[in-house]
Amino acid sequence: DTTVRTILWDWTTRDAASAEAWADGLTDAGRRDQALASVSLALVRKDPVAAARVAAGVASAERRFTTISNIAFQWGTVNINAATEWAVGLTPEEGMDYALVQVGALKVKAGADSALAWARTLSAGEARDSAIGGVAYALAGSDLSRAQALALALPEGPGRDKALPAVAAAMVRSDPGSASDWLSTLPSGHSRDLATGMFADLTIVSNPTMACDKAGQIQDAVLRATVLD
């Protein structure tokens, strides 16, 4: 897979159209999605609009959303205004929530207050929640209490999934015991599982017993197995 990605990256750099056509023509659905995602990410720096178009053709929602998230981050790093306009124009099926999480996080570089004010101008619902989650994620390392409050106010979804693990990581660095206690107070859900997984990853060396005990509390069987592996 790594070899194929490397070849596709070089091919896309030289001739994006033919690389895309080859990827799109693959008959195995998984290989096609992986190849299109690779072509898309190879295009981001040169032509982010084309990268987004290619990503839209990825059939697997999980892989498409991951690709859209990567595009938003890379595009937003060099042109936050263009990336914002693109992200806001996406539909949920196209990965709007995942793009807005990244845009919200990147906007914090220009000021947390302005980033949060922007997020709150978005329509109520998943778009606003995702952008606020991105802001909380970016704030976790510098203003933990504010990030924590923002994250906990969010419903389950991409924004909370992004914010809670970042808050957990920041708490572990200052006081693993308090972080463990805090995780135990969270309602069950995917975001709690992700935050718990983050806790386990960060404490496995310093306190393997605590890390494994915590990882055992992850309800998602696949995620739990991955963390404990």
CSV table of C-alpha atoms in Angstrom, one decimal, residues 122-204:
chain,number,residue,atom,x,y,z
A,122,LEU,CA,-22.8,29.2,11.4
A,123,SER,CA,-26.3,27.7,11.3
A,124,ALA,CA,-27.2,25.9,14.5
A,125,GLY,CA,-26.6,22.2,14.4
A,126,GLU,CA,-23.8,20.0,13.1
A,127,ALA,CA,-21.9,22.8,11.3
A,128,ARG,CA,-21.7,25.1,14.3
A,129,ASP,CA,-20.9,22.2,16.7
A,130,SER,CA,-18.1,20.9,14.4
A,131,ALA,CA,-16.5,24.4,14.2
A,132,ILE,CA,-16.7,24.9,17.9
A,133,GLY,CA,-15.2,21.5,18.5
A,134,GLY,CA,-12.3,22.5,16.3
A,135,VAL,CA,-11.8,25.7,18.4
A,136,ALA,CA,-11.9,23.7,21.6
A,137,TYR,CA,-9.4,21.2,20.2
A,138,ALA,CA,-7.0,24.1,19.4
A,139,LEU,CA,-7.5,25.7,22.8
A,140,ALA,CA,-6.8,22.6,24.9
A,141,GLY,CA,-3.1,23.2,25.1
A,142,SER,CA,-3.3,26.8,26.1
A,143,ASP,CA,-6.7,27.4,27.8
A,144,LEU,CA,-7.8,24.0,29.2
A,145,SER,CA,-10.8,25.2,31.3
A,146,ARG,CA,-12.3,27.0,28.3
A,147,ALA,CA,-11.6,24.1,26.0
A,148,GLN,CA,-13.2,21.7,28.5
A,149,ALA,CA,-16.3,23.8,28.8
A,150,LEU,CA,-16.7,24.1,25.1
A,151,ALA,CA,-16.2,20.4,24.5
A,152,LEU,CA,-18.6,19.3,27.2
A,153,ALA,CA,-21.4,21.6,25.8
A,154,LEU,CA,-21.2,19.8,22.4
A,155,PRO,CA,-23.5,16.9,21.5
A,156,GLU,CA,-22.0,13.7,20.1
A,157,GLY,CA,-20.5,14.2,16.6
A,158,PRO,CA,-17.2,15.2,14.8
A,159,GLY,CA,-16.7,18.3,16.9
A,160,ARG,CA,-16.9,16.6,20.3
A,161,ASP,CA,-14.9,13.6,18.9
A,162,LYS,CA,-12.1,16.1,18.0
A,163,ALA,CA,-12.3,18.2,21.2
A,164,LEU,CA,-12.6,15.6,24.0
A,165,PRO,CA,-9.4,13.6,23.2
A,166,ALA,CA,-7.5,16.9,23.1
A,167,VAL,CA,-8.8,18.0,26.5
A,168,ALA,CA,-8.0,14.5,27.9
A,169,ALA,CA,-4.4,14.8,26.5
A,170,ALA,CA,-3.9,18.2,28.1
A,171,MET,CA,-5.3,16.9,31.5
A,172,VAL,CA,-3.0,13.9,31.4
A,173,ARG,CA,0.0,16.1,31.0
A,174,SER,CA,-0.8,18.0,34.1
A,175,ASP,CA,-2.5,15.4,36.4
A,176,PRO,CA,-3.2,11.9,35.1
A,177,GLY,CA,-5.2,11.0,38.2
A,178,SER,CA,-7.6,13.9,37.7
A,179,ALA,CA,-7.8,13.1,34.0
A,180,SER,CA,-8.9,9.5,34.8
A,181,ASP,CA,-11.5,10.7,37.3
A,182,TRP,CA,-12.8,13.2,34.8
A,183,LEU,CA,-13.2,10.6,32.1
A,184,SER,CA,-15.2,8.5,34.5
A,185,THR,CA,-17.8,11.3,34.8
A,186,LEU,CA,-18.4,11.6,31.0
A,187,PRO,CA,-21.5,10.0,29.6
A,188,SER,CA,-20.9,6.9,27.4
A,189,GLY,CA,-20.5,7.5,23.7
A,190,HIS,CA,-17.9,7.6,20.9
A,191,SER,CA,-16.2,10.8,22.0
A,192,ARG,CA,-15.7,9.3,25.5
A,193,ASP,CA,-14.2,6.2,24.0
A,194,LEU,CA,-11.8,8.3,21.9
A,195,ALA,CA,-10.8,10.4,24.9
A,196,THR,CA,-10.3,7.2,26.9
A,197,GLY,CA,-8.1,5.8,24.2
A,198,MET,CA,-6.0,9.0,24.2
A,199,PHE,CA,-5.6,8.7,27.9
A,200,ALA,CA,-4.4,5.1,27.6
A,201,ASP,CA,-2.0,5.9,24.8
A,202,LEU,CA,-0.4,8.7,26.9
A,203,THR,CA,-0.1,6.8,30.2
A,204,ILE,CA,0.9,3.3,28.9
